[in-house]
XYZ file of C-alpha atoms in Angstrom:
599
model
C 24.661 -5.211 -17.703
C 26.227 -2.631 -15.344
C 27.257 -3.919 -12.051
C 26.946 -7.702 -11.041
C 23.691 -8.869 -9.619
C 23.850 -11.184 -6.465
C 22.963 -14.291 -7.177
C 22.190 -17.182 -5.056
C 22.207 -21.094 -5.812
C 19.057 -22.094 -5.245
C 17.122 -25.711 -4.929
C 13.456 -26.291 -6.872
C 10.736 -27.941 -4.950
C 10.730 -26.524 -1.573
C 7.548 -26.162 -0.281
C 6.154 -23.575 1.769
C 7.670 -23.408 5.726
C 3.931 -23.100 7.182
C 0.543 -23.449 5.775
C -1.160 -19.976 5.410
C -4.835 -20.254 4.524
C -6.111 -18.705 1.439
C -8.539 -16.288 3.516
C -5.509 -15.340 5.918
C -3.820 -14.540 3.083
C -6.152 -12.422 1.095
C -7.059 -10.599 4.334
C -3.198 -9.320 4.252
C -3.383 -9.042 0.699
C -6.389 -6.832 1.078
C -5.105 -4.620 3.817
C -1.440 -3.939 1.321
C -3.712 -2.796 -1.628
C -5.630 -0.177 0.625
C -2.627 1.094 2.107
C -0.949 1.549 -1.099
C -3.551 2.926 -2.754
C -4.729 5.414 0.180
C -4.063 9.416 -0.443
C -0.410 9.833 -0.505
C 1.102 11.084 3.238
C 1.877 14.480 4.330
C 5.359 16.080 3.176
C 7.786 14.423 5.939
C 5.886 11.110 6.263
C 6.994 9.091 3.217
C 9.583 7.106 5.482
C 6.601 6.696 7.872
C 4.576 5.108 5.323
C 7.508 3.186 3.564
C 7.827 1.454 6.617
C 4.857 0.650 7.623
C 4.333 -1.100 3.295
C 7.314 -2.788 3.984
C 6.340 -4.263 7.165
C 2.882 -5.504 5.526
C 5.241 -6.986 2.350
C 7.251 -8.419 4.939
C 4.509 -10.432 6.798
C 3.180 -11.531 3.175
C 6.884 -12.735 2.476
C 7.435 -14.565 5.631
C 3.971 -16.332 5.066
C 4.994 -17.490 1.501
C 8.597 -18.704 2.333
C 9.579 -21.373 -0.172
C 6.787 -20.990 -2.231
C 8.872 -19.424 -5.265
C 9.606 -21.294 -8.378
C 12.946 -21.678 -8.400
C 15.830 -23.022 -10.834
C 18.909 -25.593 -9.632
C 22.236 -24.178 -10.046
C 23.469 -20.998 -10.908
C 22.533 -18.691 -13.865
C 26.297 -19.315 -15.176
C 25.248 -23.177 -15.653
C 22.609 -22.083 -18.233
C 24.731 -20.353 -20.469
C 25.529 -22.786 -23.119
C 21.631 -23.599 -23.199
C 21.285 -20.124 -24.127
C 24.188 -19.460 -26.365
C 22.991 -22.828 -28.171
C 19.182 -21.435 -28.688
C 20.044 -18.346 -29.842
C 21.901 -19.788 -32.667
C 19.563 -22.442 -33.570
C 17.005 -19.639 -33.648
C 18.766 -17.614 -36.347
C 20.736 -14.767 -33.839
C 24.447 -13.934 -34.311
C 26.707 -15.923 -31.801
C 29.792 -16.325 -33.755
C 31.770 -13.070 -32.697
C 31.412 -13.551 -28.733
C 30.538 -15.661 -25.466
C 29.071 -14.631 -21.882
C 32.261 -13.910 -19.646
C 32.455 -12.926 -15.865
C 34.093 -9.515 -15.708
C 34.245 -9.431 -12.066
C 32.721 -6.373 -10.348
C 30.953 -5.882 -13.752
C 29.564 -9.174 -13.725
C 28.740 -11.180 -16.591
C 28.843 -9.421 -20.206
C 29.881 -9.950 -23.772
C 33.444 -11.186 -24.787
C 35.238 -10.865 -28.225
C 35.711 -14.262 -29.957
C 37.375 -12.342 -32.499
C 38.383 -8.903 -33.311
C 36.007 -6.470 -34.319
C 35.888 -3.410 -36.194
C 34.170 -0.194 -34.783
C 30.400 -0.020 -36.483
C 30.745 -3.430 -37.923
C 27.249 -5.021 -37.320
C 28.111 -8.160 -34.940
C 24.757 -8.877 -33.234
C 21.532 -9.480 -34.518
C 18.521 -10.877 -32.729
C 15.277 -11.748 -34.770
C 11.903 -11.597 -33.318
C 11.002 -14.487 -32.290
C 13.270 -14.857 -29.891
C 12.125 -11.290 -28.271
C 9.028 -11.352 -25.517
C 6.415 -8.782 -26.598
C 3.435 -7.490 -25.582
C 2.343 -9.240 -28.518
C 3.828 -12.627 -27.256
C 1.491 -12.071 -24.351
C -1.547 -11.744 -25.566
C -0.620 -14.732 -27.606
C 0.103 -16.676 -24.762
C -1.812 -18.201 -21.253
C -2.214 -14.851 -20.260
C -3.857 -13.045 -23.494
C -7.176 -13.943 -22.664
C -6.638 -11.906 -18.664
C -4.846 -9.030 -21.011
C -8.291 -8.659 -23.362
C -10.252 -8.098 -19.810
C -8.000 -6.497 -17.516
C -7.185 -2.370 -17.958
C -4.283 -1.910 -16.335
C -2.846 -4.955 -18.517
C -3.588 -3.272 -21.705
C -2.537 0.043 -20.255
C 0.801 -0.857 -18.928
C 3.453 -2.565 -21.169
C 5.888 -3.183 -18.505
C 3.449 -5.060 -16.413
C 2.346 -7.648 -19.134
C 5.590 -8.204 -19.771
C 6.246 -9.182 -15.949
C 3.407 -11.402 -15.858
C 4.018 -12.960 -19.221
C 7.426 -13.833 -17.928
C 6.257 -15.805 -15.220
C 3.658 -17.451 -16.503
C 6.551 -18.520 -19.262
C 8.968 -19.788 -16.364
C 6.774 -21.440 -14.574
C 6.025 -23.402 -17.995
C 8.468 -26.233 -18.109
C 8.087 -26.566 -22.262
C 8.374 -22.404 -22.340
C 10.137 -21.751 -25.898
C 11.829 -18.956 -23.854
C 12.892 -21.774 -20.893
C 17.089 -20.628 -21.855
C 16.602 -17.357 -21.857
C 14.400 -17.307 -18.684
C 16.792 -19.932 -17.114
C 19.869 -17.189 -17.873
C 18.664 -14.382 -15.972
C 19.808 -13.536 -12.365
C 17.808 -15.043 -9.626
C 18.425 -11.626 -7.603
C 19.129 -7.734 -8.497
C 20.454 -4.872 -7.167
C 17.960 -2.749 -7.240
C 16.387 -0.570 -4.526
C 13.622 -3.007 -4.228
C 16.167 -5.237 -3.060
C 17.375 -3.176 -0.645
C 17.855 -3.743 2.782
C 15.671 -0.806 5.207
C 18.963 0.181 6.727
C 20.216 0.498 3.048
C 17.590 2.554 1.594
C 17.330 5.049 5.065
C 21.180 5.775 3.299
C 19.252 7.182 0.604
C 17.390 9.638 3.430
C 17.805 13.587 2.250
C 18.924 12.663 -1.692
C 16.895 13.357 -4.373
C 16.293 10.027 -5.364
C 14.797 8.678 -2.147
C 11.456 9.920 -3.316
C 11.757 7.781 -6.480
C 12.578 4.791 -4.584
C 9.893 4.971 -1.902
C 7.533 5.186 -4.605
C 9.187 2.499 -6.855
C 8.670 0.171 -3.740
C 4.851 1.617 -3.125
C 3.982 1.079 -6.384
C 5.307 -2.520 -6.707
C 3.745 -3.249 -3.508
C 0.112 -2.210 -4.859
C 0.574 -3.366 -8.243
C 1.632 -7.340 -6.936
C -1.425 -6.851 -4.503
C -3.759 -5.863 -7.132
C -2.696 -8.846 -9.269
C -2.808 -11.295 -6.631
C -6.338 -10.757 -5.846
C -7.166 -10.640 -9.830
C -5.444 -14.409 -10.379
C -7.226 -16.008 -7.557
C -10.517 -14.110 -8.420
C -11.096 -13.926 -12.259
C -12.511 -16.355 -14.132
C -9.793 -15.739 -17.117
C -7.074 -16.512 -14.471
C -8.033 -19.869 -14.011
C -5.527 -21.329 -16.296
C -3.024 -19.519 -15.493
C 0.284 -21.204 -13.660
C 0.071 -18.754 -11.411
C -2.758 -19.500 -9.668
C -1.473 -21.565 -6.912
C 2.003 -19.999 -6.199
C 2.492 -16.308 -7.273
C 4.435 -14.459 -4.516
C 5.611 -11.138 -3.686
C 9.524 -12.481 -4.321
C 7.990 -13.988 -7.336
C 6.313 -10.606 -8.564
C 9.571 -8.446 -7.827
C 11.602 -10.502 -9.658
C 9.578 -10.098 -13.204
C 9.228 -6.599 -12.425
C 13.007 -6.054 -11.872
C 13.815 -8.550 -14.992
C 11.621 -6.246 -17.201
C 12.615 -3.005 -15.266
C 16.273 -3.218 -16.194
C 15.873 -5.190 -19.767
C 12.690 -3.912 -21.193
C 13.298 -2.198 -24.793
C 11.068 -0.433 -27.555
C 10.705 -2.098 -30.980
C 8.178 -1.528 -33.648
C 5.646 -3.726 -34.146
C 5.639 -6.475 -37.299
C 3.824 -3.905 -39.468
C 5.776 -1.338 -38.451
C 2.804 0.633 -37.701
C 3.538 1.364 -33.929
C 5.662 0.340 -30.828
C 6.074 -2.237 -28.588
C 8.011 -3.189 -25.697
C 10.217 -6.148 -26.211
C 12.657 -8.474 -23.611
C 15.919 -8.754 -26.383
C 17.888 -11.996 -25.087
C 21.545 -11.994 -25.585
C 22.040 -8.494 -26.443
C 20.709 -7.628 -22.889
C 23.776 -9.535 -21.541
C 26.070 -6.220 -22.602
C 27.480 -3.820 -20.637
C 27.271 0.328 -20.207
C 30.022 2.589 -21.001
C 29.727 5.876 -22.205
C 29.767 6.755 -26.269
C 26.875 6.767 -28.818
C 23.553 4.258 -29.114
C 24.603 1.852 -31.798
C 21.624 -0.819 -31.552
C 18.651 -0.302 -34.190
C 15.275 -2.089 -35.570
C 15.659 -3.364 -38.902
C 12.040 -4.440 -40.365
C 13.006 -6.104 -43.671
C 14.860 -8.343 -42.053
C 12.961 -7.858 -39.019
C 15.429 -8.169 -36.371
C 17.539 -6.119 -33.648
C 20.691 -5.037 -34.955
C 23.917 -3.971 -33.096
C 26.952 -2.559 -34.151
C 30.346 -2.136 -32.319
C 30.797 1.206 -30.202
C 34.686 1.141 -30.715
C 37.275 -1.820 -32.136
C 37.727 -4.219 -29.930
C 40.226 -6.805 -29.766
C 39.966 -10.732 -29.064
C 38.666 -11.338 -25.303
C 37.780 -7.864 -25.084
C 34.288 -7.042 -23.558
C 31.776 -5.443 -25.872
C 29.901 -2.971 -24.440
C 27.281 -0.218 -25.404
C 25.766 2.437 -24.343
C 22.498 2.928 -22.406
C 21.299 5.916 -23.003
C 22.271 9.664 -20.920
C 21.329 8.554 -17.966
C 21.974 10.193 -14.296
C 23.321 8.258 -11.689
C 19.890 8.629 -9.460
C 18.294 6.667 -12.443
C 20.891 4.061 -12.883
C 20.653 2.985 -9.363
C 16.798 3.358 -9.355
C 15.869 1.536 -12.561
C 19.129 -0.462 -13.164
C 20.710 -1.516 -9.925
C 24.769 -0.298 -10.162
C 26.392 3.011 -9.886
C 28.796 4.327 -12.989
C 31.608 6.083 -11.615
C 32.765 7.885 -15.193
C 29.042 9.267 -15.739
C 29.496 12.208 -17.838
C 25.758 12.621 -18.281
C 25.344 12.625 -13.878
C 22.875 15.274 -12.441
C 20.449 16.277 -9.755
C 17.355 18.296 -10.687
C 16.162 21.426 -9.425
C 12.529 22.392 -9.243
C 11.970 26.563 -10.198
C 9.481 28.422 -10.925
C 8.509 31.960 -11.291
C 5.521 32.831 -8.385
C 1.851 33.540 -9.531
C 1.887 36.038 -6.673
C 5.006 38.330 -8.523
C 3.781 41.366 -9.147
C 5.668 41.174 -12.667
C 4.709 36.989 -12.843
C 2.337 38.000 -16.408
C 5.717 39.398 -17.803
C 8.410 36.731 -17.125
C 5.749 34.063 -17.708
C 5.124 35.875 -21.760
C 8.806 36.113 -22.193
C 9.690 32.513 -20.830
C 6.054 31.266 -23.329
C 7.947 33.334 -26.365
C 10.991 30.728 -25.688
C 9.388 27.653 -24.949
C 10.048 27.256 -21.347
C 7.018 26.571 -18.337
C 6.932 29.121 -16.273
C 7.211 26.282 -13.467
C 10.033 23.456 -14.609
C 12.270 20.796 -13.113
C 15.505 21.531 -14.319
C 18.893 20.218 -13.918
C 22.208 20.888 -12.297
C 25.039 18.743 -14.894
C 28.281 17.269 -13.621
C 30.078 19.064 -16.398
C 31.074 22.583 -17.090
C 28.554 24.599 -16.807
C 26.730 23.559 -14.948
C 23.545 24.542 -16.377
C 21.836 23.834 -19.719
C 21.229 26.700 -22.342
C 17.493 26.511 -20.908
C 18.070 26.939 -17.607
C 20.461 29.836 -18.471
C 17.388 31.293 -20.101
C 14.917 30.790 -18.075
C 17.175 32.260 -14.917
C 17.781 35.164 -17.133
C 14.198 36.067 -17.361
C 13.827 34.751 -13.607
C 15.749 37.926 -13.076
C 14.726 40.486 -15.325
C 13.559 43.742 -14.189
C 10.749 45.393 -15.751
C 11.889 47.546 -17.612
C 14.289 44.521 -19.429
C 11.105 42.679 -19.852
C 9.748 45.013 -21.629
C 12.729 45.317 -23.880
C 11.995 41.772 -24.623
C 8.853 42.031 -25.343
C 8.154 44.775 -27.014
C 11.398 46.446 -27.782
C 13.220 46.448 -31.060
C 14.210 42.968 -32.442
C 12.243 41.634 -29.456
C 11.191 38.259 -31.136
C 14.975 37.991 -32.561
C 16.474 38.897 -28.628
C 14.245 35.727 -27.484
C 16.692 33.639 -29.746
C 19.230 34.932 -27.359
C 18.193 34.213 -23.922
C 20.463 30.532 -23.710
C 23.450 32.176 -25.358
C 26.134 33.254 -22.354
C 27.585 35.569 -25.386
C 24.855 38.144 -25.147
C 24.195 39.127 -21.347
C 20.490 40.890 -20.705
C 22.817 43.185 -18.886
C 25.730 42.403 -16.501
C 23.096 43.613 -13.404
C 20.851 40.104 -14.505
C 24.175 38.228 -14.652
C 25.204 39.006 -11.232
C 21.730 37.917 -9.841
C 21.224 34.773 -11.793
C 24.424 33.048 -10.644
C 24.107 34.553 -6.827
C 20.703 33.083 -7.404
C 22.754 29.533 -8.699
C 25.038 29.990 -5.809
C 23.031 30.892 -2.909
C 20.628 27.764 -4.094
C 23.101 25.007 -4.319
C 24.466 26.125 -1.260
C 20.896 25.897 0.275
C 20.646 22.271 -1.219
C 23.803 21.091 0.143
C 22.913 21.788 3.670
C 19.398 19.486 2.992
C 22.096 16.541 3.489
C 22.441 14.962 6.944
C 26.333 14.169 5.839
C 28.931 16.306 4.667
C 30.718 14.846 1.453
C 34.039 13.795 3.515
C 32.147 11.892 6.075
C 30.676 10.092 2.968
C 34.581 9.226 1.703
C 35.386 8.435 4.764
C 31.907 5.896 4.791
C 32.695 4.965 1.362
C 36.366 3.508 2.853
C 35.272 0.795 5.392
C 35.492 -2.645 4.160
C 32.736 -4.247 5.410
C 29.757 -1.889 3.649
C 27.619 -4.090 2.019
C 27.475 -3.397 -2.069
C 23.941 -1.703 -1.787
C 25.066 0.421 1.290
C 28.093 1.188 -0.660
C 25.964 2.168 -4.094
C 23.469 4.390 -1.707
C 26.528 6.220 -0.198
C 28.225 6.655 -3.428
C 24.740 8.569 -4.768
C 24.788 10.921 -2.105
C 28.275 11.819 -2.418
C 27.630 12.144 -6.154
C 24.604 14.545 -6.206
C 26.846 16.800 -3.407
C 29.902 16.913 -6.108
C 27.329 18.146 -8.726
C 25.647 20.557 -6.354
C 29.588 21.445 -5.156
C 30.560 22.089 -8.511
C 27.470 24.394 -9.047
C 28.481 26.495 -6.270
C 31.641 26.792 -7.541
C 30.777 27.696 -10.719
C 28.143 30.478 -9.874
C 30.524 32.173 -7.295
C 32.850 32.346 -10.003
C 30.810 33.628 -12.783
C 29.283 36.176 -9.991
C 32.747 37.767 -9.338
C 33.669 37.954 -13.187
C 30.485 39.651 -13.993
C 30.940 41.988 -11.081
C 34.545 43.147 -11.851
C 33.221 43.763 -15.062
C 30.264 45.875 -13.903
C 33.000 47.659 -11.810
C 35.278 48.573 -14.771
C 32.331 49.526 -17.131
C 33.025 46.949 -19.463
C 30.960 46.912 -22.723
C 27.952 44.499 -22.876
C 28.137 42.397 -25.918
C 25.090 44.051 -28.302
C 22.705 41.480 -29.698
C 22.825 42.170 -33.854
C 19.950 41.111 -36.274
C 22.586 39.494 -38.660
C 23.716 37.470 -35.307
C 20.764 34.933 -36.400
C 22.768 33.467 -38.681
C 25.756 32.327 -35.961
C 22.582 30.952 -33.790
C 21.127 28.480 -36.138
C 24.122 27.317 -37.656
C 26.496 26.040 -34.880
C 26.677 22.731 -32.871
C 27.251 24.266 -29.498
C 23.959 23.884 -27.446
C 24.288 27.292 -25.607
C 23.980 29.226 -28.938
C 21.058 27.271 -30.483
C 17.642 28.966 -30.459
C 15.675 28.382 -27.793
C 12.585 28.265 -29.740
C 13.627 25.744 -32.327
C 14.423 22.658 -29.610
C 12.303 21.136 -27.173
C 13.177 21.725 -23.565
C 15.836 19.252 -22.883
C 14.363 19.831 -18.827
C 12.060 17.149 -17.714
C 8.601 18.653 -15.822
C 7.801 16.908 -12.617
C 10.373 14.201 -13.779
C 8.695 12.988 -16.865
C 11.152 12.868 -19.868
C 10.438 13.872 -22.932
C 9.236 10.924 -25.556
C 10.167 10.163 -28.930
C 7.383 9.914 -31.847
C 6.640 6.818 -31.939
C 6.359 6.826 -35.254
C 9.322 8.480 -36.419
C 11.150 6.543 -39.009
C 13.800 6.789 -41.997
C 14.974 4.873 -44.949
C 18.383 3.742 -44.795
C 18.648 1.917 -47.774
C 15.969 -0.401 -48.326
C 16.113 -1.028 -44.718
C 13.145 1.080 -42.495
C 15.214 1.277 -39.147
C 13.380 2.577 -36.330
C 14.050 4.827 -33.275
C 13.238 3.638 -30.195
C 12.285 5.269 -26.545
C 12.333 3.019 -23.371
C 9.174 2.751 -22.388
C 5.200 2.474 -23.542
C 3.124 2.350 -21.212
C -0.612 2.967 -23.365
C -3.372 5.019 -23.019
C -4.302 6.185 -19.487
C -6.996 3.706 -17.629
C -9.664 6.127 -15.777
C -11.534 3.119 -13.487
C -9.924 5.014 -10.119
C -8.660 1.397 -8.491
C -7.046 0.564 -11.809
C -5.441 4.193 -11.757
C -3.925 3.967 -8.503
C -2.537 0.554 -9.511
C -1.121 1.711 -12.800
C 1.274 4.455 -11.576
C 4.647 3.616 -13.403
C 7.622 2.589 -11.824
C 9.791 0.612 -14.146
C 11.157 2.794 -16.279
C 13.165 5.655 -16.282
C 12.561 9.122 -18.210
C 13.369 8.621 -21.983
C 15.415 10.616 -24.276
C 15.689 11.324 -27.661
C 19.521 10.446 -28.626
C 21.444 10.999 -31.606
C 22.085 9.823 -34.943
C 24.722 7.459 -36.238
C 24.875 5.473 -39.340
C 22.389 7.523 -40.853
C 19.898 6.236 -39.009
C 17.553 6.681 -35.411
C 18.709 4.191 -33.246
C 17.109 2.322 -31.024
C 17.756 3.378 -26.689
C 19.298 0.029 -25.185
C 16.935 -1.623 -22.334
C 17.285 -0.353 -18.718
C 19.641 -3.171 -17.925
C 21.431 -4.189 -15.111
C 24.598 -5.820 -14.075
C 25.008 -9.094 -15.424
């Protein structure tokens, strides 16, 4: 899905290019683990310490040179296997093949046409690879002893898919065979390519991303060629660090909730075929059907014959498709960069803001974000930059004025200013920030067009530069915006314009319109993410639709936490992006597609 993923043709049965002894080995093995695990570095060294991982991964990778498990050909050759398997196995195949769209790479193509919401993929379970799968295969007997297995979803599922491809009568051997040998994601990355990430926002994410993967593959290593329920296991004698980022990126940018075969709870799931489609933007259409137990997908939009059939991931920022799916989407209405705020504990009137911003549902301390679209900012963040600037004696207005529980219903609405005083400040406040947060960049945003022009930039360079131009647009726009908002609200202070009174019968046009800036506060959860961590779904949340119980899905599931400190350290996520909760359609929750990449 997404953009195409590099692939190279590659021949089985190399063998390594020098012998490395098994304590040589361990000894580097050893030394990654402690590094990655060590207290994170002062603010300003993260590049230092990146560097000196990737040097130790390096050495390990060098060492272990043709050691991979590998498949002749190219992914394109295997194909027909899979088309063939899926249909024997009881999936839809009869309204589309696998196509090469070029810079899209491979996707879905219309046999036929097809009407919008007409149900033209289906996928049954036992062609999925579960957690449950896992502990049903070689490796379930490691999974009942080992933590951070049970903990972590994602992880099983990595190791459960190479255990499966390196099993030459794998039931899964087409799918496995189908998938791209290489991806585009950060952990692919040349160093010059991710120092282009240097001063963005999502630099962070990807020097942990590669920290983590580093001290997870080092932690498993040592558990495989130490634990006495490893012994069976075909990875035992050739499990490298290409090996390990390879099922970590296959899971990373496929891995999907379902429920489980009671329907009692969720579980992550690899969904072949219907992880071959592409991303546009529109509405999730892909759900969980348990009576006939099986992934369903319907059609975004009508498409014709040879069209490609695409869906839709999920609202998704550019910084997380690069980071979790490996391609950039130009025509992202959903792009954003986050900004951290927070009201100081040292604030003389900190105990006031904090009550009024508590009274609407908002931390006193939040990552928030900056959108692509106008405005800029989110109903939340218009609220919580209201109080921000409140004086004292507006706080006490809403707190114990009249109406003052009613006026909290207020704060996100742009109709009803606190007064046009707080208006002025809040958007300087926008202004003056995003201004701040453009000059953090080491490039201005025409030296990046001007980058973004030469021929010879290689695709990840290109992807890198195209993020940083993107999160300066946004932070442009923002600018913009708040300058322009400041001078409106200051003529109108200067011609003693009336402010718009909040009335008690206003409830009424609160609760009952669409428009997110006039819903009350109180009655949504914060659409913000703290310290990046999205908001989840229940994972139990269900409804009849029909007979049919069709479930809602999230995109990751990662267990309950594991406390042993090592394990803890090891078992820092990385695959998977925040989740959100997305909308109906079809009378029914749908299920979030996969993080999926370029095909």
């Amino acid at each position: 899905m997404g953009k195409k993923s590099r692939v190279k043709t590659q021949k089985s049965g190399s063998g390594a290019s020098a012998v490395v002894s098994p304590k040589e080995m361990m000894n580097l093995i050893s030394e990654l683990l402690q590094k990655c695990s060590s207290a994170a570095p002062s603010a300003g060294k993260e590049w230092e310490e990146y560097i000196q991982i990737r040097g130790l991964v390096e050495k390990i990778r060098k060492k272990q040179k043709g050691m991979s498990v590998v498949f002749e050909g190219t992914r394109e050759d295997y194909f027909p296997e899979l088309m063939s398997w899926a249909q024997e196995n009881g999936a839809s195949c009869d309204g589309f093949t696998i196509a090469n769209f070029g810079s899209e790479g491979f996707g879905l193509q219309a046999t036929r046409d097809i009407k919008a919401e007409e149900l033209f993929l289906w996928i049954p379970r036992k062609m999925l690879m579960t957690v449950e799968s896992a502990q049903n295969s070689v490796l379930g007997s490691l999974y009942s002893q080992d933590r951070i297995l049970q903990a972590m979803g994602n992880v099983t599922l990595a190791l459960h898919l190479l255990c499966e491809r390196a099993n030459s009568a794998s039931f899964w051997l087409p799918y496995i065979r189908s998938l791209p040998q290489e991806y585009d994601t950060p952990l692919y990355y040349q160093q010059e390519e991710v120092q282009l990430l240097l001063g963005t926002q999502a630099v962070q994410d990807v020097l942990n991303q590669y920290k983590n993967t580093a001290r997870q593959y080092a932690y498993f290593y040592k558990l495989v060629q130490t634990h006495p329920a490893a012994s069976k296991l075909p990875l035992k004698d050739s499990f490298t660090f290409d090996d390990y980022r390879w099922s970590v990126s296959s899971v990373m940018t496929r891995q999907n909730q379902i429920p489980t075969e009671d329907g009692s709870r969720v579980t992550l799931a690899l969904i072949p075929l219907w992880d071959m489609c592409n991303h546009t933007n529109g509405l999730i259409t892909t759900g969980y059907n348990l009576e006939d137990d099986r992934c369903e997908c319907v059609a975004l939009q009508d498409y014709k014959e040879n069209e490609q059939i695409y869906i839709f991931y999920g609202t998704r920022s550019n910084a997380e498709f690069v980071i979790h799916n490996g391609f950039f989407f130009q025509d992202n209405s959903h792009d954003r960069v986050k900004i951290k705020l927070g009201v100081s504990k040292s604030e003389r009137l900190y105990a006031m803001k904090a009550e009024v911003l508590a009274r609407a549902g908002i931390p006193a301390s939040c990552v928030f974000a900056l959108h692509c679209n106008e405005p800029p900012i989110s109903a939340q963040l218009l609220a919580f930059l209201r109080v921000f600037c409140m004086t004292e004696e507006e706080l006490k207005d809403y707190l114990l004025g009249d109406h003052a529980i009613n006026k909290i219903f207020t704060l996100g609405n742009s109709e009803f200013p606190v007064s046009w005083e707080n208006e002025i400040k809040l958007w300087t406040f926008l202004e003056t920030r995003a201004a701040l947060l453009l000059k953090t960049y080491k490039t201005t945003s025409e030296e990046d067009r001007s980058m973004l022009e030469k021929p010879d930039l290689s695709l990840h360079s290109r992807v890198a530069i195209q993020l940083r131009l993107a999160e300066k647009q946004i932070l442009e726009k923002a600018w913009a915006s708040g300058r322009a908002k400041r001078l409106n609200f200051q003529k109108k202070q200067e011609e003693g314009a009336p402010l718009p009174r909040y009335e008690e019968s206003d409830i009424a046009l609160l609760e009952n319109t669409n428009a997110d800036a006039k819903l009350p506060i109180i009655l949504r959860k914060l659409e913000e993410v703290e310290d990046g961590q999205g908001i989840q779904m229940d994972e139990h949340t269900h409804l009849l639709n029909g007979e049919k119980v069709v479930y809602g899905m999230d995109m990751e599931a990662n267990g309950e936490p594991v406390h042993n400190e090592t394990q803890e350290k090891v078992s820092k996520d990385i695959h998977s992006p925040p989740a959100y909760k997305e909308s109906r359609r079809l009378g029914r929750l749908e299920l979030i597609p996969a993080d999926t990449l370029g095909r």
